[in-house]
Amino acid sequence: LHLSEDPERDWASIRPHALYEMDQYRLWGFTRASSLTLERPPEETLRAMHAILTPDEAKTYLLDLQAADPDGVFSFAPMLAGMDPDMAQRSLDLLASRVLPALHAARNHRSSTGSS
């Protein structure tokens, strides 16, 4: 997952790194997962595996996950091999400033109302 104000623009920068990472996993023999095969995946599969969302899209997605499983854990790894660290930092900054406050507020609201 990567956060961006302009997902289409950032996909052009992220795509080569996503392909490299998937190629490496295939070379290492990780082909058992349905999304990893001996050949490169179709573009839509690659994009689904390396989602780029706006902060509002991420907020909706993660609030839905949190509501479905309040004790669940979401791992956020915004850096792919060879990717520009500044791009990863911008993604982290969007997560911290625009998404996490909503997740914390929803969690605190549930715990104060006794909802699960």
Coordinates of C-alpha atoms in Angstrom, one line a residue:
L1 CA 0.0 0.0 0.0
H2 CA 1.3 3.4 -0.9
L3 CA -0.5 6.7 -0.2
S4 CA -0.5 9.5 -2.8
E5 CA -2.4 12.6 -3.7
D6 CA -1.9 11.5 -7.3
P7 CA -1.9 7.7 -7.6
E8 CA -1.6 7.7 -11.4
R9 CA 1.5 9.9 -11.3
D10 CA 3.1 7.8 -8.6
W11 CA 2.3 4.5 -10.3
A12 CA 4.7 5.5 -13.1
S13 CA 7.5 5.8 -10.5
I14 CA 6.5 2.8 -8.4
R15 CA 5.8 0.3 -11.2
P16 CA 9.4 -0.6 -12.0
H17 CA 10.1 -1.3 -8.4
A18 CA 7.0 -3.4 -8.0
L19 CA 8.0 -5.4 -11.0
Y20 CA 11.6 -5.8 -9.7
E21 CA 10.3 -7.0 -6.4
M22 CA 7.9 -9.5 -8.0
D23 CA 10.6 -10.8 -10.3
Q24 CA 12.9 -11.4 -7.3
Y25 CA 10.2 -13.3 -5.4
R26 CA 9.7 -15.5 -8.5
L27 CA 13.4 -16.1 -8.9
W28 CA 13.5 -17.2 -5.3
G29 CA 10.8 -19.7 -6.0
F30 CA 7.9 -18.0 -4.3
T31 CA 5.3 -19.1 -6.9
R32 CA 2.8 -21.0 -4.7
A33 CA 0.7 -17.9 -4.0
S34 CA -2.0 -17.5 -6.6
S35 CA -0.7 -14.1 -7.6
L36 CA 2.8 -15.2 -8.2
T37 CA 3.5 -17.4 -11.2
L38 CA 6.5 -18.1 -13.4
E39 CA 5.5 -15.2 -15.7
R40 CA 4.9 -11.6 -14.9
P41 CA 1.4 -10.9 -13.7
P42 CA -1.1 -8.8 -15.7
E43 CA -1.0 -5.1 -15.0
E44 CA -4.2 -5.2 -13.0
T45 CA -2.8 -7.9 -10.7
L46 CA 0.5 -5.9 -10.2
R47 CA -1.5 -2.8 -9.4
A48 CA -3.7 -4.7 -6.9
M49 CA -0.7 -6.1 -5.2
H50 CA 0.9 -2.7 -4.9
A51 CA -2.1 -0.5 -4.3
I52 CA -1.7 3.2 -4.5
L53 CA -4.6 5.0 -2.7
T54 CA -5.4 8.6 -2.0
P55 CA -5.6 9.4 1.8
D56 CA -9.4 9.4 1.6
E57 CA -9.5 6.0 -0.1
A58 CA -7.0 4.6 2.4
K59 CA -9.0 6.0 5.3
T60 CA -12.2 4.4 4.0
Y61 CA -10.4 1.1 3.3
L62 CA -8.7 0.9 6.7
L63 CA -11.8 2.1 8.7
D64 CA -13.7 -0.8 7.0
L65 CA -11.0 -3.2 8.0
Q66 CA -10.9 -1.9 11.5
A67 CA -14.7 -2.2 11.9
A68 CA -14.6 -5.7 10.6
D69 CA -11.8 -6.8 12.9
P70 CA -11.1 -4.3 15.7
D71 CA -8.2 -6.4 17.0
G72 CA -6.6 -6.9 13.5
V73 CA -3.2 -5.7 12.6
F74 CA -2.4 -3.8 9.4
S75 CA 1.2 -3.6 8.3
F76 CA 2.3 -0.7 6.2
A77 CA 5.5 -1.0 4.2
P78 CA 5.8 2.0 1.9
M79 CA 9.2 1.3 0.5
L80 CA 10.0 -1.1 -2.4
A81 CA 13.6 -2.1 -3.4
G82 CA 15.3 0.8 -5.1
M83 CA 12.4 3.2 -4.6
D84 CA 13.0 6.9 -3.8
P85 CA 13.0 7.3 0.0
D86 CA 11.4 10.7 -0.3
M87 CA 8.4 9.1 -2.0
A88 CA 8.1 6.6 0.8
Q89 CA 8.4 9.4 3.3
R90 CA 5.6 11.3 1.6
S91 CA 3.4 8.2 1.8
L92 CA 4.2 7.8 5.5
D93 CA 3.5 11.5 6.1
L94 CA 0.0 11.2 4.5
L95 CA -0.7 8.1 6.6
A96 CA 0.3 9.9 9.8
S97 CA -1.5 13.2 9.1
R98 CA -4.6 12.1 7.2
V99 CA -5.4 8.5 7.9
L100 CA -4.2 7.5 11.4
P101 CA -6.1 10.2 13.2
A102 CA -9.4 8.9 11.8
L103 CA -8.5 5.3 12.7
H104 CA -7.6 6.3 16.3
A105 CA -10.8 8.4 16.6
A106 CA -12.9 5.5 15.4
R107 CA -11.2 3.1 17.8
N108 CA -11.6 5.5 20.7
H109 CA -15.2 6.0 19.9
R110 CA -15.9 2.3 19.9
S111 CA -14.1 1.8 23.2
S112 CA -15.9 4.7 24.8
T113 CA -19.4 3.4 23.7
G114 CA -18.6 -0.2 24.5
S115 CA -19.0 -1.3 20.9
S116 CA -16.7 -3.9 19.4

